Short mmCIF file of C-alpha atoms in Angstrom, two decimals:
data_model
loop_
_atom_site.label_atom_id
_atom_site.label_comp_id
_atom_site.label_asym_id
_atom_site.label_seq_id
_atom_site.Cartn_x
_atom_site.Cartn_y
_atom_site.Cartn_z
CA UNK A 232 -56.99 -25.04 -65.61
CA UNK A 233 -55.89 -22.11 -63.47
CA UNK A 234 -57.60 -19.57 -65.68
CA UNK A 235 -61.20 -20.43 -65.02
CA UNK A 236 -60.79 -20.53 -61.25
CA UNK A 237 -59.74 -16.90 -61.30
CA UNK A 238 -62.48 -15.98 -63.77
CA UNK A 239 -65.31 -16.54 -61.33
CA UNK A 240 -66.15 -18.72 -58.40
CA UNK A 241 -69.74 -19.92 -58.42
CA UNK A 242 -70.25 -19.77 -54.68
CA UNK A 243 -68.66 -20.31 -51.33
CA UNK A 244 -69.79 -22.93 -48.86
CA UNK A 245 -72.91 -21.84 -47.06
CA UNK A 246 -72.16 -21.25 -43.40
CA UNK A 247 -68.40 -21.81 -43.77
CA UNK A 248 -67.53 -18.19 -44.31
CA UNK A 249 -66.15 -16.90 -41.05
CA UNK A 250 -67.69 -13.78 -39.60
CA UNK A 251 -65.55 -10.66 -40.00
CA UNK A 252 -63.36 -9.95 -37.03
CA UNK A 253 -64.57 -7.25 -34.69
CA UNK A 254 -62.67 -4.01 -35.05
CA UNK A 255 -62.32 -1.04 -32.80
CA UNK A 256 -65.24 1.36 -33.28
CA UNK A 257 -64.32 4.32 -35.39
CA UNK A 258 -64.36 7.68 -33.73
CA UNK A 259 -67.46 9.60 -34.68
CA UNK A 260 -66.88 12.91 -36.36
CA UNK A 261 -68.64 15.12 -38.83
CA UNK A 262 -69.33 12.20 -41.23
CA UNK A 263 -72.34 10.16 -40.16
CA UNK A 264 -71.37 7.43 -42.64
CA UNK A 265 -69.19 6.04 -39.86
CA UNK A 266 -72.41 4.73 -38.30
CA UNK A 267 -73.36 2.77 -41.43
CA UNK A 268 -73.40 -1.04 -41.36
CA UNK A 269 -72.52 -2.59 -44.71
CA UNK A 270 -74.06 -5.98 -45.50
CA UNK A 271 -71.74 -8.05 -47.68
CA UNK A 272 -72.18 -11.61 -46.39
CA UNK A 273 -75.02 -14.05 -45.83
CA UNK A 274 -74.30 -14.27 -42.09
CA UNK A 275 -74.73 -10.52 -41.71
CA UNK A 276 -77.83 -10.41 -43.93
CA UNK A 277 -79.60 -13.10 -41.91
CA UNK A 278 -79.33 -10.92 -38.82
CA UNK A 279 -82.04 -8.72 -40.38
CA UNK A 280 -85.34 -10.19 -39.21
CA UNK A 281 -87.43 -9.47 -42.33
CA UNK A 282 -84.77 -10.83 -44.69
CA UNK A 283 -84.23 -13.93 -42.58
CA UNK A 284 -87.98 -14.57 -42.53
CA UNK A 285 -88.21 -14.18 -46.31
CA UNK A 286 -85.28 -16.54 -46.98
CA UNK A 287 -86.67 -19.20 -44.63
CA UNK A 288 -90.14 -18.89 -46.18
CA UNK A 289 -88.80 -19.29 -49.72
CA UNK A 290 -86.62 -22.24 -48.71
CA UNK A 291 -89.34 -24.00 -46.72
CA UNK A 292 -91.84 -23.57 -49.56
CA UNK A 293 -89.50 -25.14 -52.10
CA UNK A 294 -88.70 -27.99 -49.70
CA UNK A 295 -92.42 -28.86 -49.43
CA UNK A 296 -92.83 -29.31 -53.18
CA UNK A 297 -92.73 -33.01 -54.06
CA UNK A 298 -90.45 -34.32 -56.80
CA UNK A 299 -92.08 -37.04 -58.89
CA UNK A 300 -90.38 -39.26 -61.45
CA UNK A 301 -93.15 -40.12 -63.91
CA UNK A 302 -93.66 -42.07 -67.12
CA UNK A 303 -96.02 -41.58 -70.01
CA UNK A 304 -99.10 -43.81 -69.78
CA UNK A 305 -99.49 -45.37 -73.22
CA UNK A 306 -103.16 -46.10 -72.54
CA UNK A 307 -104.29 -42.79 -71.13
CA UNK A 308 -101.77 -40.44 -72.77
CA UNK A 309 -100.89 -38.78 -69.47
CA UNK A 310 -98.03 -38.98 -66.95
CA UNK A 311 -98.28 -41.36 -64.00
CA UNK A 312 -95.84 -42.04 -61.16
CA UNK A 313 -93.11 -44.55 -62.01
CA UNK A 314 -92.36 -46.54 -58.86
CA UNK A 315 -90.94 -49.73 -60.34
CA UNK A 316 -87.31 -50.66 -60.92
CA UNK A 317 -85.07 -47.62 -61.44
CA UNK A 318 -88.07 -45.34 -60.98
CA UNK A 319 -88.52 -46.45 -57.38
CA UNK A 320 -84.86 -45.68 -56.62
CA UNK A 321 -85.08 -42.23 -58.23
CA UNK A 322 -88.26 -41.34 -56.36
CA UNK A 323 -86.69 -42.51 -53.10
CA UNK A 324 -83.68 -40.24 -53.65
CA UNK A 325 -85.71 -37.19 -54.63
CA UNK A 326 -88.59 -37.64 -52.18
CA UNK A 327 -87.13 -39.30 -49.11
CA UNK A 328 -83.33 -39.38 -48.74
CA UNK A 329 -80.94 -38.04 -51.40
CA UNK A 330 -77.86 -39.23 -49.48
CA UNK A 331 -76.84 -40.81 -46.20
CA UNK A 332 -76.53 -37.46 -44.40
CA UNK A 333 -79.93 -35.79 -44.77
CA UNK A 334 -83.59 -36.18 -45.70
CA UNK A 335 -85.12 -34.79 -48.88
CA UNK A 336 -86.86 -31.73 -47.32
CA UNK A 337 -83.61 -30.67 -45.63
CA UNK A 338 -81.68 -31.26 -48.85
CA UNK A 339 -83.94 -29.14 -51.06
CA UNK A 340 -84.29 -26.44 -48.41
CA UNK A 341 -80.51 -26.18 -48.30
CA UNK A 342 -80.38 -25.98 -52.10
CA UNK A 343 -82.84 -23.08 -52.13
CA UNK A 344 -80.92 -21.24 -49.43
CA UNK A 345 -77.73 -21.68 -51.46
CA UNK A 346 -79.48 -20.14 -54.46
CA UNK A 347 -80.74 -17.14 -52.49
CA UNK A 348 -77.68 -16.47 -50.35
CA UNK A 349 -74.87 -17.53 -52.70
CA UNK A 350 -76.54 -17.20 -56.10
CA UNK A 351 -75.95 -20.86 -57.04
CA UNK A 352 -76.71 -24.36 -55.83
CA UNK A 353 -74.60 -27.08 -57.43
CA UNK A 354 -75.82 -30.64 -56.83
CA UNK A 355 -73.53 -33.54 -57.64
CA UNK A 356 -75.19 -36.57 -59.26
CA UNK A 357 -73.31 -39.59 -57.92
CA UNK A 358 -73.71 -42.54 -60.31
CA UNK A 359 -72.56 -46.14 -60.09
CA UNK A 360 -70.61 -47.96 -62.82
CA UNK A 361 -73.86 -48.71 -64.69
CA UNK A 362 -74.89 -45.06 -64.73
CA UNK A 363 -77.71 -45.44 -62.21
CA UNK A 364 -78.02 -42.59 -59.73
CA UNK A 365 -77.13 -43.66 -56.20
CA UNK A 366 -76.95 -40.33 -54.33
CA UNK A 367 -77.29 -36.55 -54.63
CA UNK A 368 -75.02 -34.08 -52.79
CA UNK A 369 -75.18 -30.33 -52.28
CA UNK A 370 -71.68 -29.11 -53.15
CA UNK A 371 -69.79 -27.04 -50.62
CA UNK A 372 -67.82 -25.26 -53.34
CA UNK A 373 -67.89 -25.33 -57.14
CA UNK A 374 -66.30 -23.67 -60.13
CA UNK A 375 -66.86 -24.15 -63.83
CA UNK A 376 -64.63 -24.00 -66.87
CA UNK A 377 -66.56 -21.91 -69.45
CA UNK A 378 -64.69 -23.62 -72.31
CA UNK A 379 -65.60 -27.28 -71.77
CA UNK A 380 -68.21 -26.77 -68.98
CA UNK A 381 -66.43 -29.14 -66.63
CA UNK A 382 -67.16 -28.51 -62.95
CA UNK A 383 -64.63 -28.78 -60.15
CA UNK A 384 -66.70 -29.51 -57.05
CA UNK A 385 -66.31 -30.28 -53.35
CA UNK A 386 -68.96 -32.02 -51.29
CA UNK A 387 -69.31 -33.64 -47.87
CA UNK A 388 -70.24 -37.31 -47.81
CA UNK A 389 -69.87 -40.24 -45.48
CA UNK A 390 -66.15 -40.22 -44.77
CA UNK A 391 -65.35 -36.53 -45.12
CA UNK A 392 -64.81 -33.91 -47.81
CA UNK A 393 -64.40 -34.99 -51.43
CA UNK A 394 -63.15 -33.02 -54.45
CA UNK A 395 -63.60 -34.00 -58.07
CA UNK A 396 -63.79 -32.63 -61.61
CA UNK A 397 -66.89 -33.83 -63.48
CA UNK A 398 -68.71 -33.00 -66.74
CA UNK A 399 -71.71 -30.69 -66.61
CA UNK A 400 -74.03 -33.65 -67.15
CA UNK A 401 -73.13 -34.88 -63.66
CA UNK A 402 -74.27 -31.75 -61.84
CA UNK A 403 -77.61 -30.03 -61.35
CA UNK A 404 -76.86 -26.31 -61.38
CA UNK A 405 -79.64 -24.17 -59.90
CA UNK A 406 -79.02 -20.46 -60.41
CA UNK A 407 -80.41 -17.30 -58.94
CA UNK A 408 -82.95 -15.36 -60.98
CA UNK A 409 -80.31 -12.76 -61.84
CA UNK A 410 -77.11 -14.02 -63.43
CA UNK A 411 -74.05 -13.00 -65.39
CA UNK A 412 -71.31 -14.60 -67.51
CA UNK A 413 -73.84 -15.86 -70.05
CA UNK A 414 -75.97 -17.22 -67.19
CA UNK A 415 -73.20 -19.56 -65.98
CA UNK A 416 -72.97 -17.73 -62.67
CA UNK A 417 -76.09 -16.78 -60.73
CA UNK A 418 -76.16 -13.79 -58.42
CA UNK A 419 -77.46 -13.83 -54.87
CA UNK A 420 -80.28 -11.70 -53.52
CA UNK A 421 -77.71 -9.97 -51.33
CA UNK A 422 -75.82 -8.68 -54.36
CA UNK A 423 -78.66 -6.50 -55.61
CA UNK A 424 -80.18 -5.89 -52.19
CA UNK A 425 -76.99 -4.72 -50.51
CA UNK A 426 -78.07 -1.08 -50.25
CA UNK A 427 -81.46 -1.92 -48.76
CA UNK A 428 -80.03 -4.51 -46.38
CA UNK A 429 -77.32 -2.10 -45.25
CA UNK A 430 -79.93 0.58 -44.53
CA UNK A 431 -81.96 -1.93 -42.53
CA UNK A 432 -78.91 -3.08 -40.55
CA UNK A 433 -77.90 0.51 -39.83
CA UNK A 434 -81.42 1.26 -38.63
CA UNK A 435 -81.37 -1.81 -36.40
CA UNK A 436 -78.07 -0.66 -34.92
CA UNK A 437 -79.50 2.75 -34.05
CA UNK A 438 -82.59 1.16 -32.50
CA UNK A 439 -80.37 -1.08 -30.40
CA UNK A 440 -78.33 1.90 -29.20
CA UNK A 441 -81.49 3.79 -28.29
CA UNK A 442 -82.90 0.82 -26.40
CA UNK A 443 -79.65 0.33 -24.49
CA UNK A 444 -79.62 3.97 -23.38
CA UNK A 445 -83.35 4.34 -22.83
CA UNK A 446 -83.53 6.84 -25.68
CA UNK A 447 -80.93 8.77 -27.59
CA UNK A 448 -80.09 11.60 -25.18
CA UNK A 449 -77.36 14.09 -26.00
CA UNK A 450 -75.54 16.52 -23.74
CA UNK A 451 -74.49 19.98 -24.82
CA UNK A 452 -71.47 21.30 -22.94
CA UNK A 453 -71.77 25.07 -23.00
CA UNK A 454 -69.99 27.96 -21.28
CA UNK A 455 -71.42 29.99 -18.43
CA UNK A 456 -70.08 33.54 -18.70
CA UNK A 457 -70.24 34.24 -15.00
CA UNK A 458 -67.97 32.41 -12.63
CA UNK A 459 -69.29 30.31 -9.83
CA UNK A 460 -71.70 28.29 -11.98
CA UNK A 461 -71.18 24.97 -13.62
CA UNK A 462 -67.54 24.31 -14.38
CA UNK A 463 -66.41 27.89 -14.25
CA UNK A 464 -63.70 29.06 -16.57
CA UNK A 465 -62.22 25.65 -17.32
CA UNK A 466 -59.44 25.34 -19.84
CA UNK A 467 -60.12 23.81 -23.26
CA UNK A 468 -58.00 20.76 -22.45
CA UNK A 469 -59.91 20.15 -19.23
CA UNK A 470 -63.24 20.41 -21.04
CA UNK A 471 -62.09 17.97 -23.72
CA UNK A 472 -61.04 15.57 -21.00
CA UNK A 473 -64.42 15.85 -19.25
CA UNK A 474 -66.30 15.37 -22.53
CA UNK A 475 -64.21 12.33 -23.43
CA UNK A 476 -64.82 10.84 -19.99
CA UNK A 477 -68.60 11.30 -20.31
CA UNK A 478 -68.64 9.72 -23.76
CA UNK A 479 -66.57 6.76 -22.64
CA UNK A 480 -68.38 6.03 -19.40
CA UNK A 481 -72.00 6.97 -20.00
CA UNK A 482 -73.21 8.49 -23.22
CA UNK A 483 -71.29 6.70 -25.97
CA UNK A 484 -70.09 9.83 -27.78
CA UNK A 485 -73.38 11.65 -27.53
CA UNK A 486 -71.79 14.54 -25.68
CA UNK A 487 -71.27 17.57 -27.92
CA UNK A 488 -68.33 19.83 -27.03
CA UNK A 489 -68.48 23.47 -28.05
CA UNK A 490 -65.86 26.12 -27.49
CA UNK A 491 -65.99 28.26 -24.34
CA UNK A 492 -67.93 25.78 -22.28
CA UNK A 493 -68.66 25.47 -18.60
CA UNK A 494 -72.20 24.12 -18.25
CA UNK A 495 -73.71 20.71 -19.12
CA UNK A 496 -77.26 20.73 -20.49
CA UNK A 497 -79.30 17.71 -21.71
CA UNK A 498 -80.83 18.03 -25.18
CA UNK A 499 -84.09 16.17 -25.89
CA UNK A 500 -84.41 13.73 -28.80
CA UNK A 501 -85.00 15.28 -32.18
CA UNK A 502 -87.76 14.15 -34.54
CA UNK A 503 -85.51 11.91 -36.60
CA UNK A 504 -84.28 10.04 -33.55
CA UNK A 505 -87.82 9.55 -32.23
CA UNK A 506 -88.96 8.01 -35.51
CA UNK A 507 -86.10 5.55 -35.95
CA UNK A 508 -88.19 2.59 -34.83
CA UNK A 509 -91.16 3.66 -36.94
CA UNK A 510 -89.04 3.78 -40.09
CA UNK A 511 -88.18 0.11 -39.75
CA UNK A 512 -91.27 -0.64 -41.85
CA UNK A 513 -89.27 0.70 -44.77
CA UNK A 514 -86.83 -2.21 -44.57
CA UNK A 515 -89.68 -4.74 -44.46
CA UNK A 516 -91.29 -3.47 -47.66
CA UNK A 517 -87.94 -3.17 -49.45
CA UNK A 518 -87.06 -6.71 -48.39
CA UNK A 519 -90.43 -7.79 -49.79
CA UNK A 520 -89.54 -6.28 -53.16
CA UNK A 521 -86.15 -8.00 -53.23
CA UNK A 522 -87.34 -11.47 -52.25
CA UNK A 523 -90.79 -11.51 -53.86
CA UNK A 524 -92.49 -12.32 -50.55
CA UNK A 525 -95.58 -10.17 -49.78
CA UNK A 526 -95.17 -8.00 -46.63
CA UNK A 527 -98.12 -9.67 -44.91
CA UNK A 528 -96.20 -12.97 -45.03
CA UNK A 529 -93.30 -11.18 -43.32
CA UNK A 530 -95.58 -10.42 -40.35
CA UNK A 531 -96.29 -6.88 -41.54
CA UNK A 532 -100.03 -6.45 -41.96
CA UNK A 533 -99.99 -2.64 -42.04
CA UNK A 534 -101.31 -1.07 -45.24
CA UNK A 535 -101.92 -4.50 -46.74
CA UNK A 536 -103.63 -4.51 -50.13
CA UNK A 537 -104.61 -8.20 -49.90
CA UNK A 538 -108.10 -9.20 -48.82
CA UNK A 539 -106.72 -12.14 -46.86
CA UNK A 540 -103.44 -13.94 -46.14
CA UNK A 541 -104.58 -16.63 -48.58
CA UNK A 542 -104.57 -14.08 -51.40
CA UNK A 543 -101.02 -13.03 -50.49
CA UNK A 544 -99.96 -16.67 -50.40
CA UNK A 545 -101.47 -17.26 -53.83
CA UNK A 546 -99.60 -14.24 -55.20
CA UNK A 547 -96.37 -15.52 -53.66
CA UNK A 548 -96.80 -18.98 -55.17
CA UNK A 549 -97.79 -17.63 -58.60
CA UNK A 550 -95.24 -14.83 -59.03
CA UNK A 551 -92.27 -16.12 -57.02
CA UNK A 552 -92.36 -19.89 -56.55
CA UNK A 553 -93.87 -20.99 -59.87
CA UNK A 554 -91.04 -19.57 -62.07
CA UNK A 555 -88.43 -21.20 -59.82
CA UNK A 556 -90.36 -24.45 -59.97
CA UNK A 557 -90.32 -24.44 -63.77
CA UNK A 558 -86.59 -23.66 -63.95
CA UNK A 559 -85.71 -26.45 -61.54
CA UNK A 560 -87.80 -28.95 -63.51
CA UNK A 561 -86.06 -28.00 -66.77
CA UNK A 562 -82.58 -28.34 -65.21
CA UNK A 563 -83.28 -31.73 -63.61
CA UNK A 564 -84.96 -33.12 -66.73
CA UNK A 565 -82.09 -32.02 -68.97
CA UNK A 566 -79.42 -33.54 -66.70
CA UNK A 567 -81.09 -36.81 -65.71
CA UNK A 568 -83.15 -37.57 -68.81
CA UNK A 569 -81.71 -35.65 -71.75
CA UNK A 570 -83.20 -35.68 -75.22
CA UNK A 571 -83.51 -39.45 -75.31
CA UNK A 572 -85.42 -39.79 -72.05
CA UNK A 573 -88.16 -37.31 -72.87
CA UNK A 574 -91.10 -37.35 -73.31
CA UNK A 575 -91.33 -40.99 -72.22
CA UNK A 576 -90.38 -39.84 -68.70
CA UNK A 577 -90.24 -36.59 -66.78
CA UNK A 578 -89.40 -35.10 -63.40
CA UNK A 579 -92.30 -33.07 -62.06
CA UNK A 580 -92.15 -30.76 -59.05
CA UNK A 581 -95.66 -31.14 -57.65
CA UNK A 582 -97.21 -28.32 -55.61
CA UNK A 583 -99.94 -30.55 -54.18
CA UNK A 584 -98.38 -30.79 -50.66
CA UNK A 585 -98.81 -27.02 -50.27
CA UNK A 586 -102.60 -27.49 -50.23
CA UNK A 587 -102.58 -29.81 -47.23
CA UNK A 588 -102.69 -26.96 -44.72
CA UNK A 589 -105.65 -25.31 -46.44
CA UNK A 590 -108.54 -27.76 -46.02
CA UNK A 591 -111.15 -25.39 -47.46
CA UNK A 592 -109.18 -24.70 -50.62
CA UNK A 593 -108.32 -28.37 -51.03
CA UNK A 594 -111.99 -29.36 -50.64
CA UNK A 595 -113.11 -26.80 -53.23
CA UNK A 596 -110.56 -28.09 -55.74
CA UNK A 597 -111.69 -31.68 -55.12
CA UNK A 598 -115.32 -30.67 -55.65
CA UNK A 599 -114.54 -29.02 -58.98
CA UNK A 600 -112.52 -32.02 -60.12
CA UNK A 601 -115.37 -34.35 -59.25
CA UNK A 602 -118.15 -32.29 -60.86
CA UNK A 603 -116.21 -31.75 -64.08
CA UNK A 604 -115.14 -35.38 -64.41
CA UNK A 605 -111.43 -34.67 -64.05
CA UNK A 606 -111.14 -37.18 -61.20
CA UNK A 607 -113.26 -40.10 -60.03
CA UNK A 608 -114.46 -40.64 -56.48
CA UNK A 609 -111.80 -43.28 -55.84
CA UNK A 610 -109.04 -41.06 -57.21
CA UNK A 611 -110.09 -38.29 -54.84
CA UNK A 612 -110.31 -40.72 -51.93
CA UNK A 613 -106.79 -41.92 -52.74
CA UNK A 614 -105.59 -38.30 -52.46
CA UNK A 615 -106.83 -38.31 -48.87
CA UNK A 616 -105.46 -41.81 -48.11
CA UNK A 617 -108.98 -43.23 -47.87
CA UNK A 618 -110.00 -46.74 -49.03
CA UNK A 619 -111.69 -47.31 -52.37
CA UNK A 620 -115.46 -47.73 -52.62
CA UNK A 621 -117.52 -49.85 -54.98
CA UNK A 622 -118.58 -47.96 -58.09
CA UNK A 623 -116.12 -45.14 -57.40
CA UNK A 624 -114.14 -45.57 -60.62
CA UNK A 625 -116.73 -43.96 -62.89
CA UNK A 626 -116.20 -40.38 -64.03
CA UNK A 627 -119.09 -38.09 -63.11
CA UNK A 628 -120.21 -34.75 -64.54
CA UNK A 629 -122.72 -32.22 -63.33
CA UNK A 630 -126.04 -32.19 -65.23
CA UNK A 631 -126.86 -28.55 -64.56
CA UNK A 632 -125.58 -27.47 -67.96
CA UNK A 633 -127.58 -27.81 -71.19
CA UNK A 634 -126.93 -26.95 -74.82
CA UNK A 635 -127.98 -23.49 -75.93
CA UNK A 636 -130.10 -25.01 -78.71
CA UNK A 637 -132.22 -26.94 -76.24
CA UNK A 638 -135.68 -25.44 -76.95
CA UNK A 639 -137.21 -26.82 -73.78
CA UNK A 640 -134.80 -24.81 -71.67
CA UNK A 641 -135.10 -21.62 -73.72
CA UNK A 642 -138.87 -21.64 -74.15
CA UNK A 643 -140.95 -19.25 -72.02
CA UNK A 644 -143.62 -20.73 -69.68
CA UNK A 645 -146.42 -19.49 -71.94
CA UNK A 646 -144.82 -20.98 -75.01
CA UNK A 647 -144.35 -24.27 -73.23
CA UNK A 648 -148.00 -24.30 -72.14
CA UNK A 649 -149.15 -23.43 -75.65
CA UNK A 650 -147.09 -26.19 -77.14
CA UNK A 651 -148.57 -28.75 -74.78
CA UNK A 652 -152.20 -27.97 -75.61
#
């Protein structure tokens, strides 16, 4: 038992990792790496605005997708919502309230954040004595035995913290896109984005220092050869003391001490220091690459290659959300249905709620469905919570299309006139 805990830990509890204790600032010397800020935790990574925006956007998008427990319609050969008996309970858990502590959108948003920030989201399936699911819990901590695939999990429920060892069939394990250990352990976005996030945090630190001082101004302490000017022929120890005092009280170690000094001269900002704020765009685009969120959705519309925000949103949903959606469906179906339950039933993660805030796009889709006979008038009205109308159950198709062999359509006007005479 002790072996697999030391092999790898799937994830730590989100938000329970304490922030690193503040340490005394290192004295700046010839190595500028002392100014670097290393990002190794989720708390530190979320302090970067672009990364925080990307994580929230990914999590909120996944929380808006609607889980549907469906059954195969023996008459129509398609899947329809199953809201009777056990199906109603399952849909209530997945769509409304998975457990007594939180609603479904909060639950699935938390699961997605666990995937992104910790690399794994482990969800405990709490069943009653008959095997029916009665609650779902996001685990605070989890580890897995690679030999028998038993999970040791901890979760918070009504009454406190619980710990239990369960078989893999009693957990839904959602992994990050990148994984290791034969895909048992997913890796967080922070793991592979550490260098970029550290650069962004370092840049933010320099910008903050500049803003606090009204610009990065340095002082050069330099000797005046003639006496009677500046500090005169001060000893080296006195000059070091003066320089240290200036750094401590005013300039935060931006005073440069040179040998044989006696005069203090301000030095203007160099080009690199003036462009620190401009280079922050670098961190936004790199964060976009790591998270799969287009820059325009991170509030950066400079040099955008998309014709409109809608095009960027479509790219985000197609390239980033859709693969995650398919993986989550496969995991839930395998754990809650298994081989025996499919294809009579399925869990489907429906993207329909994402269209609600785009009335034009939603109307165009409805028009196409109506004209091609995919949906009837009453089915479309039901999508908009509108009452049924008489005669609205008939499928309609557009009559603008004709067969290629239709001679009346293909005939020229003169041929048609000749044929009529």
